[in-house]
GROMACS .gro file of C-alpha atoms in nm:
model
  412
    1UNK     CA    1  -0.903  -2.271  -4.725
    2UNK     CA    2  -0.642  -2.079  -4.926
    3UNK     CA    3  -0.897  -1.980  -5.196
    4UNK     CA    4  -1.132  -1.871  -4.919
    5UNK     CA    5  -0.878  -1.624  -4.776
    6UNK     CA    6  -0.783  -1.501  -5.125
    7UNK     CA    7  -1.146  -1.429  -5.202
    8UNK     CA    8  -1.185  -1.241  -4.871
    9UNK     CA    9  -0.881  -1.022  -4.942
   10UNK     CA   10  -0.971  -0.952  -5.307
   11UNK     CA   11  -1.341  -0.908  -5.235
   12UNK     CA   12  -1.623  -1.100  -5.405
   13UNK     CA   13  -1.985  -1.050  -5.501
   14UNK     CA   14  -2.292  -1.272  -5.496
   15UNK     CA   15  -2.451  -1.212  -5.839
   16UNK     CA   16  -2.801  -1.283  -5.970
   17UNK     CA   17  -2.803  -1.369  -6.346
   18UNK     CA   18  -3.128  -1.343  -6.544
   19UNK     CA   19  -3.194  -1.384  -6.919
   20UNK     CA   20  -3.253  -1.626  -7.209
   21UNK     CA   21  -2.890  -1.689  -7.296
   22UNK     CA   22  -2.732  -1.751  -6.957
   23UNK     CA   23  -2.533  -2.057  -7.090
   24UNK     CA   24  -2.371  -1.838  -7.359
   25UNK     CA   25  -2.286  -1.579  -7.093
   26UNK     CA   26  -2.109  -1.839  -6.875
   27UNK     CA   27  -1.911  -1.966  -7.179
   28UNK     CA   28  -1.798  -1.617  -7.270
   29UNK     CA   29  -1.690  -1.556  -6.907
   30UNK     CA   30  -1.471  -1.865  -6.927
   31UNK     CA   31  -1.318  -1.745  -7.255
   32UNK     CA   32  -1.233  -1.406  -7.100
   33UNK     CA   33  -1.081  -1.567  -6.781
   34UNK     CA   34  -1.359  -1.445  -6.555
   35UNK     CA   35  -1.388  -1.681  -6.256
   36UNK     CA   36  -1.735  -1.782  -6.144
   37UNK     CA   37  -1.809  -2.031  -5.866
   38UNK     CA   38  -2.097  -2.165  -5.659
   39UNK     CA   39  -2.327  -2.148  -5.964
   40UNK     CA   40  -2.679  -2.248  -5.865
   41UNK     CA   41  -2.999  -2.236  -6.068
   42UNK     CA   42  -3.306  -2.116  -5.886
   43UNK     CA   43  -3.619  -2.126  -6.104
   44UNK     CA   44  -3.550  -1.897  -6.400
   45UNK     CA   45  -3.239  -1.727  -6.256
   46UNK     CA   46  -2.887  -1.835  -6.163
   47UNK     CA   47  -2.694  -1.737  -5.852
   48UNK     CA   48  -2.314  -1.734  -5.855
   49UNK     CA   49  -2.011  -1.562  -5.703
   50UNK     CA   50  -1.733  -1.368  -5.874
   51UNK     CA   51  -1.444  -1.138  -5.786
   52UNK     CA   52  -1.534  -0.771  -5.765
   53UNK     CA   53  -1.264  -0.687  -6.021
   54UNK     CA   54  -1.408  -0.943  -6.267
   55UNK     CA   55  -1.756  -0.801  -6.226
   56UNK     CA   56  -1.631  -0.478  -6.385
   57UNK     CA   57  -1.543  -0.675  -6.702
   58UNK     CA   58  -1.893  -0.823  -6.745
   59UNK     CA   59  -2.100  -0.533  -6.898
   60UNK     CA   60  -1.988  -0.600  -7.265
   61UNK     CA   61  -2.060  -0.971  -7.223
   62UNK     CA   62  -2.399  -0.903  -7.069
   63UNK     CA   63  -2.485  -0.675  -7.360
   64UNK     CA   64  -2.388  -0.935  -7.623
   65UNK     CA   65  -2.581  -1.218  -7.455
   66UNK     CA   66  -2.884  -1.013  -7.358
   67UNK     CA   67  -2.862  -1.112  -6.994
   68UNK     CA   68  -2.885  -0.906  -6.681
   69UNK     CA   69  -2.666  -0.925  -6.370
   70UNK     CA   70  -2.741  -0.767  -6.031
   71UNK     CA   71  -2.536  -0.770  -5.710
   72UNK     CA   72  -2.711  -0.942  -5.423
   73UNK     CA   73  -2.437  -0.929  -5.158
   74UNK     CA   74  -2.085  -0.794  -5.114
   75UNK     CA   75  -1.815  -0.984  -4.926
   76UNK     CA   76  -1.450  -0.925  -4.847
   77UNK     CA   77  -1.202  -0.676  -4.708
   78UNK     CA   78  -1.228  -0.401  -4.976
   79UNK     CA   79  -1.591  -0.338  -4.885
   80UNK     CA   80  -1.496  -0.257  -4.521
   81UNK     CA   81  -1.268   0.029  -4.621
   82UNK     CA   82  -1.544   0.288  -4.670
   83UNK     CA   83  -1.685   0.202  -4.329
   84UNK     CA   84  -1.339   0.234  -4.169
   85UNK     CA   85  -1.264   0.553  -4.358
   86UNK     CA   86  -1.572   0.726  -4.221
   87UNK     CA   87  -1.471   0.632  -3.866
   88UNK     CA   88  -1.096   0.658  -3.899
   89UNK     CA   89  -1.050   0.863  -3.579
   90UNK     CA   90  -1.243   0.606  -3.377
   91UNK     CA   91  -1.037   0.316  -3.510
   92UNK     CA   92  -0.709   0.503  -3.457
   93UNK     CA   93  -0.817   0.567  -3.097
   94UNK     CA   94  -0.897   0.198  -3.048
   95UNK     CA   95  -0.558   0.095  -3.185
   96UNK     CA   96  -0.378   0.347  -2.962
   97UNK     CA   97  -0.574   0.232  -2.654
   98UNK     CA   98  -0.498  -0.135  -2.723
   99UNK     CA   99  -0.130  -0.052  -2.775
  100UNK     CA  100  -0.112   0.143  -2.449
  101UNK     CA  101  -0.304  -0.127  -2.263
  102UNK     CA  102  -0.064  -0.391  -2.391
  103UNK     CA  103   0.228  -0.173  -2.274
  104UNK     CA  104   0.106  -0.087  -1.924
  105UNK     CA  105   0.004  -0.445  -1.844
  106UNK     CA  106   0.374  -0.538  -1.848
  107UNK     CA  107   0.425  -0.338  -1.527
  108UNK     CA  108   0.318  -0.353  -1.161
  109UNK     CA  109   0.060  -0.089  -1.066
  110UNK     CA  110  -0.080  -0.231  -0.740
  111UNK     CA  111   0.053  -0.436  -0.446
  112UNK     CA  112  -0.155  -0.627  -0.192
  113UNK     CA  113  -0.051  -0.820   0.122
  114UNK     CA  114  -0.237  -1.139   0.211
  115UNK     CA  115  -0.226  -1.342   0.534
  116UNK     CA  116  -0.004  -1.114   0.742
  117UNK     CA  117  -0.121  -1.073   1.103
  118UNK     CA  118   0.199  -1.056   1.306
  119UNK     CA  119   0.406  -0.886   1.034
  120UNK     CA  120   0.264  -0.540   0.965
  121UNK     CA  121   0.204  -0.387   0.623
  122UNK     CA  122   0.471  -0.125   0.699
  123UNK     CA  123   0.731  -0.395   0.767
  124UNK     CA  124   0.646  -0.568   0.438
  125UNK     CA  125   0.660  -0.232   0.258
  126UNK     CA  126   1.008  -0.169   0.402
  127UNK     CA  127   1.115  -0.515   0.284
  128UNK     CA  128   0.990  -0.446  -0.070
  129UNK     CA  129   1.170  -0.111  -0.070
  130UNK     CA  130   1.498  -0.277   0.030
  131UNK     CA  131   1.451  -0.534  -0.247
  132UNK     CA  132   1.375  -0.261  -0.506
  133UNK     CA  133   1.017  -0.383  -0.557
  134UNK     CA  134   0.794  -0.085  -0.628
  135UNK     CA  135   0.504   0.049  -0.834
  136UNK     CA  136   0.586   0.087  -1.201
  137UNK     CA  137   0.850  -0.186  -1.213
  138UNK     CA  138   0.849  -0.433  -1.501
  139UNK     CA  139   0.699  -0.768  -1.407
  140UNK     CA  140   0.964  -0.962  -1.598
  141UNK     CA  141   1.240  -0.807  -1.384
  142UNK     CA  142   1.108  -0.970  -1.063
  143UNK     CA  143   1.239  -1.313  -0.965
  144UNK     CA  144   0.951  -1.436  -0.748
  145UNK     CA  145   1.122  -1.751  -0.617
  146UNK     CA  146   1.430  -1.558  -0.504
  147UNK     CA  147   1.222  -1.292  -0.326
  148UNK     CA  148   1.009  -1.559  -0.157
  149UNK     CA  149   1.322  -1.717  -0.009
  150UNK     CA  150   1.454  -1.376   0.102
  151UNK     CA  151   1.119  -1.297   0.265
  152UNK     CA  152   1.129  -1.616   0.474
  153UNK     CA  153   1.487  -1.540   0.581
  154UNK     CA  154   1.399  -1.185   0.683
  155UNK     CA  155   1.095  -1.274   0.898
  156UNK     CA  156   1.159  -1.577   1.119
  157UNK     CA  157   0.793  -1.630   1.207
  158UNK     CA  158   0.696  -1.663   0.839
  159UNK     CA  159   0.673  -2.031   0.740
  160UNK     CA  160   0.538  -2.003   0.382
  161UNK     CA  161   0.547  -1.734   0.114
  162UNK     CA  162   0.406  -1.687  -0.232
  163UNK     CA  163   0.467  -1.392  -0.463
  164UNK     CA  164   0.258  -1.391  -0.779
  165UNK     CA  165   0.081  -1.166  -1.029
  166UNK     CA  166  -0.283  -1.130  -1.120
  167UNK     CA  167  -0.312  -0.882  -1.403
  168UNK     CA  168  -0.101  -0.581  -1.306
  169UNK     CA  169  -0.141  -0.650  -0.934
  170UNK     CA  170   0.139  -0.805  -0.728
  171UNK     CA  171   0.028  -1.026  -0.439
  172UNK     CA  172   0.255  -1.091  -0.140
  173UNK     CA  173   0.097  -1.388   0.040
  174UNK     CA  174   0.246  -1.529   0.360
  175UNK     CA  175   0.163  -1.776   0.636
  176UNK     CA  176   0.290  -1.726   0.989
  177UNK     CA  177   0.352  -1.943   1.292
  178UNK     CA  178   0.033  -1.997   1.491
  179UNK     CA  179   0.228  -1.930   1.812
  180UNK     CA  180   0.399  -1.595   1.796
  181UNK     CA  181   0.553  -1.606   2.143
  182UNK     CA  182   0.909  -1.478   2.132
  183UNK     CA  183   1.179  -1.730   2.209
  184UNK     CA  184   1.320  -1.640   2.552
  185UNK     CA  185   1.691  -1.570   2.560
  186UNK     CA  186   1.841  -1.756   2.852
  187UNK     CA  187   2.098  -1.548   3.038
  188UNK     CA  188   2.304  -1.728   3.298
  189UNK     CA  189   2.409  -1.516   3.590
  190UNK     CA  190   2.230  -1.186   3.655
  191UNK     CA  191   2.217  -0.924   3.930
  192UNK     CA  192   1.937  -0.686   4.020
  193UNK     CA  193   2.043  -0.320   4.040
  194UNK     CA  194   1.850  -0.010   4.146
  195UNK     CA  195   1.677   0.199   3.877
  196UNK     CA  196   1.687   0.515   4.091
  197UNK     CA  197   1.819   0.650   4.420
  198UNK     CA  198   1.610   0.627   4.736
  199UNK     CA  199   1.530   0.426   5.048
  200UNK     CA  200   1.437   0.057   5.032
  201UNK     CA  201   1.095  -0.002   5.192
  202UNK     CA  202   1.068  -0.378   5.138
  203UNK     CA  203   1.259  -0.660   4.970
  204UNK     CA  204   1.146  -1.021   4.912
  205UNK     CA  205   1.418  -1.235   4.754
  206UNK     CA  206   1.328  -1.553   4.568
  207UNK     CA  207   1.665  -1.626   4.410
  208UNK     CA  208   2.010  -1.482   4.482
  209UNK     CA  209   2.175  -1.304   4.775
  210UNK     CA  210   2.022  -0.974   4.898
  211UNK     CA  211   2.279  -0.695   4.938
  212UNK     CA  212   2.044  -0.446   5.107
  213UNK     CA  213   1.759  -0.453   5.354
  214UNK     CA  214   1.452  -0.243   5.427
  215UNK     CA  215   1.552   0.105   5.546
  216UNK     CA  216   1.882   0.115   5.353
  217UNK     CA  217   1.954   0.413   5.131
  218UNK     CA  218   2.075   0.315   4.782
  219UNK     CA  219   2.206   0.492   4.475
  220UNK     CA  220   2.108   0.437   4.114
  221UNK     CA  221   2.295   0.140   3.967
  222UNK     CA  222   2.376  -0.015   4.307
  223UNK     CA  223   2.346  -0.396   4.328
  224UNK     CA  224   2.039  -0.491   4.532
  225UNK     CA  225   2.037  -0.868   4.482
  226UNK     CA  226   2.341  -1.064   4.364
  227UNK     CA  227   2.313  -1.372   4.146
  228UNK     CA  228   2.647  -1.506   4.277
  229UNK     CA  229   2.560  -1.745   4.562
  230UNK     CA  230   2.861  -1.856   4.777
  231UNK     CA  231   2.916  -2.223   4.856
  232UNK     CA  232   3.080  -2.295   5.197
  233UNK     CA  233   3.273  -2.597   5.321
  234UNK     CA  234   3.251  -2.746   5.674
  235UNK     CA  235   3.474  -2.470   5.815
  236UNK     CA  236   3.239  -2.204   5.671
  237UNK     CA  237   3.497  -2.102   5.413
  238UNK     CA  238   3.379  -1.996   5.067
  239UNK     CA  239   3.508  -2.255   4.821
  240UNK     CA  240   3.321  -2.140   4.512
  241UNK     CA  241   3.030  -1.936   4.384
  242UNK     CA  242   2.730  -2.070   4.196
  243UNK     CA  243   2.584  -1.830   3.944
  244UNK     CA  244   2.205  -1.785   3.919
  245UNK     CA  245   1.957  -1.538   3.779
  246UNK     CA  246   1.862  -1.311   4.069
  247UNK     CA  247   1.488  -1.276   4.133
  248UNK     CA  248   1.319  -1.050   4.389
  249UNK     CA  249   1.038  -0.799   4.455
  250UNK     CA  250   1.194  -0.473   4.573
  251UNK     CA  251   1.015  -0.147   4.659
  252UNK     CA  252   1.185   0.189   4.704
  253UNK     CA  253   1.077   0.528   4.835
  254UNK     CA  254   1.207   0.790   4.595
  255UNK     CA  255   1.127   1.149   4.491
  256UNK     CA  256   0.977   1.234   4.149
  257UNK     CA  257   0.979   1.579   3.995
  258UNK     CA  258   0.704   1.692   3.757
  259UNK     CA  259   0.714   2.012   3.550
  260UNK     CA  260   0.474   2.151   3.292
  261UNK     CA  261   0.375   2.488   3.156
  262UNK     CA  262   0.102   2.654   2.952
  263UNK     CA  263   0.097   2.965   2.733
  264UNK     CA  264  -0.163   3.230   2.794
  265UNK     CA  265  -0.240   3.253   2.422
  266UNK     CA  266  -0.367   2.956   2.225
  267UNK     CA  267  -0.468   2.913   1.857
  268UNK     CA  268  -0.809   2.799   1.735
  269UNK     CA  269  -0.892   2.688   1.379
  270UNK     CA  270  -1.195   2.877   1.247
  271UNK     CA  271  -1.358   2.761   0.921
  272UNK     CA  272  -1.502   3.037   0.703
  273UNK     CA  273  -1.756   2.808   0.534
  274UNK     CA  274  -1.603   2.868   0.190
  275UNK     CA  275  -1.494   2.552   0.016
  276UNK     CA  276  -1.407   2.441  -0.335
  277UNK     CA  277  -1.480   2.094  -0.464
  278UNK     CA  278  -1.355   1.971  -0.801
  279UNK     CA  279  -1.245   1.654  -0.976
  280UNK     CA  280  -0.893   1.567  -1.084
  281UNK     CA  281  -0.711   1.312  -1.295
  282UNK     CA  282  -0.365   1.166  -1.257
  283UNK     CA  283  -0.151   0.977  -1.508
  284UNK     CA  284   0.151   0.826  -1.337
  285UNK     CA  285   0.313   1.114  -1.147
  286UNK     CA  286   0.141   1.385  -1.350
  287UNK     CA  287  -0.150   1.547  -1.166
  288UNK     CA  288  -0.416   1.737  -1.362
  289UNK     CA  289  -0.673   1.967  -1.200
  290UNK     CA  290  -0.804   2.318  -1.238
  291UNK     CA  291  -0.703   2.442  -0.892
  292UNK     CA  292  -0.401   2.650  -1.011
  293UNK     CA  293  -0.618   2.820  -1.277
  294UNK     CA  294  -0.882   2.898  -1.014
  295UNK     CA  295  -0.618   3.045  -0.781
  296UNK     CA  296  -0.491   3.262  -1.066
  297UNK     CA  297  -0.832   3.420  -1.124
  298UNK     CA  298  -0.933   3.446  -0.757
  299UNK     CA  299  -0.596   3.575  -0.643
  300UNK     CA  300  -0.388   3.485  -0.341
  301UNK     CA  301  -0.577   3.465  -0.014
  302UNK     CA  302  -0.437   3.539   0.330
  303UNK     CA  303  -0.638   3.252   0.472
  304UNK     CA  304  -0.528   2.892   0.486
  305UNK     CA  305  -0.684   2.583   0.332
  306UNK     CA  306  -0.748   2.230   0.451
  307UNK     CA  307  -0.734   1.994   0.154
  308UNK     CA  308  -0.904   1.653   0.153
  309UNK     CA  309  -0.833   1.431  -0.149
  310UNK     CA  310  -1.040   1.126  -0.243
  311UNK     CA  311  -0.843   0.917  -0.491
  312UNK     CA  312  -0.934   0.605  -0.693
  313UNK     CA  313  -0.733   0.389  -0.931
  314UNK     CA  314  -0.866   0.274  -1.268
  315UNK     CA  315  -0.918  -0.105  -1.272
  316UNK     CA  316  -1.015  -0.326  -1.564
  317UNK     CA  317  -1.154  -0.677  -1.517
  318UNK     CA  318  -1.089  -0.670  -1.139
  319UNK     CA  319  -0.710  -0.727  -1.154
  320UNK     CA  320  -0.575  -0.509  -1.436
  321UNK     CA  321  -0.473  -0.198  -1.242
  322UNK     CA  322  -0.367   0.095  -1.460
  323UNK     CA  323  -0.147   0.396  -1.374
  324UNK     CA  324  -0.450   0.620  -1.411
  325UNK     CA  325  -0.623   0.780  -1.113
  326UNK     CA  326  -0.924   1.001  -1.062
  327UNK     CA  327  -1.094   1.157  -0.766
  328UNK     CA  328  -1.222   1.467  -0.592
  329UNK     CA  329  -1.037   1.749  -0.417
  330UNK     CA  330  -1.226   1.927  -0.139
  331UNK     CA  331  -1.052   2.243  -0.018
  332UNK     CA  332  -1.191   2.418   0.292
  333UNK     CA  333  -1.088   2.770   0.382
  334UNK     CA  334  -0.992   2.853   0.740
  335UNK     CA  335  -0.788   3.094   0.948
  336UNK     CA  336  -0.613   3.082   1.284
  337UNK     CA  337  -0.756   3.296   1.561
  338UNK     CA  338  -0.572   3.342   1.889
  339UNK     CA  339  -0.749   3.353   2.224
  340UNK     CA  340  -0.617   3.425   2.572
  341UNK     CA  341  -0.667   3.206   2.878
  342UNK     CA  342  -0.768   3.369   3.202
  343UNK     CA  343  -0.561   3.290   3.512
  344UNK     CA  344  -0.828   3.053   3.642
  345UNK     CA  345  -0.841   2.871   3.307
  346UNK     CA  346  -0.463   2.824   3.306
  347UNK     CA  347  -0.474   2.685   3.660
  348UNK     CA  348  -0.754   2.450   3.559
  349UNK     CA  349  -0.561   2.324   3.254
  350UNK     CA  350  -0.242   2.268   3.452
  351UNK     CA  351  -0.431   2.091   3.732
  352UNK     CA  352  -0.600   1.868   3.476
  353UNK     CA  353  -0.265   1.767   3.323
  354UNK     CA  354  -0.119   1.709   3.670
  355UNK     CA  355  -0.409   1.483   3.771
  356UNK     CA  356  -0.363   1.281   3.451
  357UNK     CA  357   0.004   1.234   3.542
  358UNK     CA  358  -0.088   1.118   3.894
  359UNK     CA  359  -0.346   0.877   3.751
  360UNK     CA  360  -0.090   0.729   3.510
  361UNK     CA  361   0.147   0.664   3.804
  362UNK     CA  362  -0.127   0.495   4.006
  363UNK     CA  363  -0.219   0.273   3.710
  364UNK     CA  364   0.141   0.150   3.712
  365UNK     CA  365   0.115   0.055   4.080
  366UNK     CA  366   0.301   0.359   4.217
  367UNK     CA  367   0.191   0.472   4.566
  368UNK     CA  368   0.187   0.848   4.626
  369UNK     CA  369   0.323   0.926   4.976
  370UNK     CA  370   0.359   1.305   4.959
  371UNK     CA  371   0.264   1.574   4.709
  372UNK     CA  372   0.380   1.933   4.689
  373UNK     CA  373   0.247   2.142   4.398
  374UNK     CA  374   0.335   2.502   4.314
  375UNK     CA  375   0.199   2.724   4.033
  376UNK     CA  376   0.372   3.040   3.920
  377UNK     CA  377   0.263   3.293   3.660
  378UNK     CA  378   0.521   3.424   3.413
  379UNK     CA  379   0.529   3.660   3.115
  380UNK     CA  380   0.424   3.390   2.870
  381UNK     CA  381   0.173   3.201   3.081
  382UNK     CA  382   0.197   2.981   3.389
  383UNK     CA  383   0.428   2.702   3.517
  384UNK     CA  384   0.346   2.409   3.744
  385UNK     CA  385   0.615   2.243   3.951
  386UNK     CA  386   0.532   1.930   4.149
  387UNK     CA  387   0.749   1.736   4.396
  388UNK     CA  388   0.623   1.389   4.479
  389UNK     CA  389   0.748   1.124   4.719
  390UNK     CA  390   0.641   0.782   4.595
  391UNK     CA  391   0.685   0.414   4.670
  392UNK     CA  392   0.740   0.208   4.357
  393UNK     CA  393   0.888  -0.120   4.244
  394UNK     CA  394   1.251  -0.098   4.143
  395UNK     CA  395   1.517  -0.329   4.010
  396UNK     CA  396   1.679  -0.388   3.672
  397UNK     CA  397   1.831  -0.719   3.565
  398UNK     CA  398   2.191  -0.696   3.441
  399UNK     CA  399   2.455  -0.956   3.362
  400UNK     CA  400   2.694  -1.034   3.649
  401UNK     CA  401   3.018  -0.843   3.621
  402UNK     CA  402   3.350  -1.014   3.703
  403UNK     CA  403   3.429  -0.953   4.074
  404UNK     CA  404   3.803  -0.950   4.145
  405UNK     CA  405   3.751  -0.961   4.523
  406UNK     CA  406   3.549  -1.282   4.489
  407UNK     CA  407   3.816  -1.439   4.269
  408UNK     CA  408   4.092  -1.354   4.518
  409UNK     CA  409   3.886  -1.493   4.806
  410UNK     CA  410   3.833  -1.823   4.624
  411UNK     CA  411   4.204  -1.851   4.541
  412UNK     CA  412   4.297  -1.810   4.910
   0.00000   0.00000   0.00000
C-alpha cells in the first residue's frame, strides 16, 4: 500500500519494450538503479512500469541495447498538474466555494415551527428573541436541552418539546394539550356592580341578595347584587354572613352617545401604469440591485411608488439554507389625487357608518328604545351626533369589599 501511494505521488509510466536484447536492457536498468515492476511478456514485446524520473535515464541504455521503449499510459499526481494549471481559476473557485460552504453551515439561517396550534408563531418568535436565538447564530452556541426545558416552563399547555437541527435549519417542534380550555380561577365572594348609570328595567337573581329592583335609578359602580347572604337566628337577628358568588341577569335603560365626522376632501390612489421590474440579490444584510442607478439616470420623480418584493432563500439539498437571497422587485408608480364629496355623499357616508354602529349594538343583544340623530356641516366637512336610549344587560363581577357596618352588626 505504501509503495502504491509513493508511485502515485512520484508519477509512473506503463512502458512497452520492443527489441532483440530486452534481457540485456533489463540487466543494465538494474545496474543503474532504475526500478521496473509488473514486467509481463506479451508475444514479442514486454510491458512494465517505471517511475517517470527513471524513464528520462533510459535513452542511453536503449541505444546501447538496440531496444525501443514507448509510453503506453501515464499515472500519478504530476500528470494532473497541466490539467489543473489550465483550469486554475475554476479550481480556485471550487476551493473557495467549499470553504465558504463549510463556514456558513456552522450557523443557523432558517427557523421553522412544527406542531404549534394553540401557541402562535409570533409567541414562539418572541420566546426565541428573549432567549437570544436568532438567524446567523452559531449552532454550537445553542444548548438545545436547556431551551427545551425553558420552552415548557414558559408555555403551560406545551407537554413536549424538541429543538434540533437539519442542515442549517433550526426546528422548534412542540406538542400541546389536546384540551386547551383555560383553568377557571375560583373566586370566593363576589358582588355584581353596575357598568353604567341608568334605570333598572328587570333583575332576575339566581345567587346572592338583590340590592335594587326594577324601576330603581343606579349609578356606575353601585352594587346591584351582593354575594354576602345574611344568616338569621330564631329571633330574626343576623348572626353571620355566608359569602357566595353573586349571579343574576340584570337589564338597564341607559343613554348612549355616538359621534363621528367626515372630511369633504378625500384622497384616491391613482396608478400611472408605469412600473419597473428587476431582479436583486442579497448576501446577509447586504442588498444588491440596480434601482439606485436607475433613479440616478431617470432623476427624482414627484410621484410615489408602491414596491412589491418577492424574495427567495438559496437552499441546498433541502435543508442546507444559506444566507443568500434572490428575488424580484416590482415598483409601481402612483400619485394621490384629492376629490371632494358633495353634501349628499357626506350624509350618505355618515348614515352608513351610523347604521353599522346600530347593527353592531343589535348583534350584542342591545335593544334600541329611542334614537335622535343630528347632522351639521362645518368648514372641514360634516359631523353626525346621535343620542340613543337603549336597554342592555349590565353587571360586572367584583370581589366583595370588607363592610364595616356588617361587621359591627354581627358583633352586636
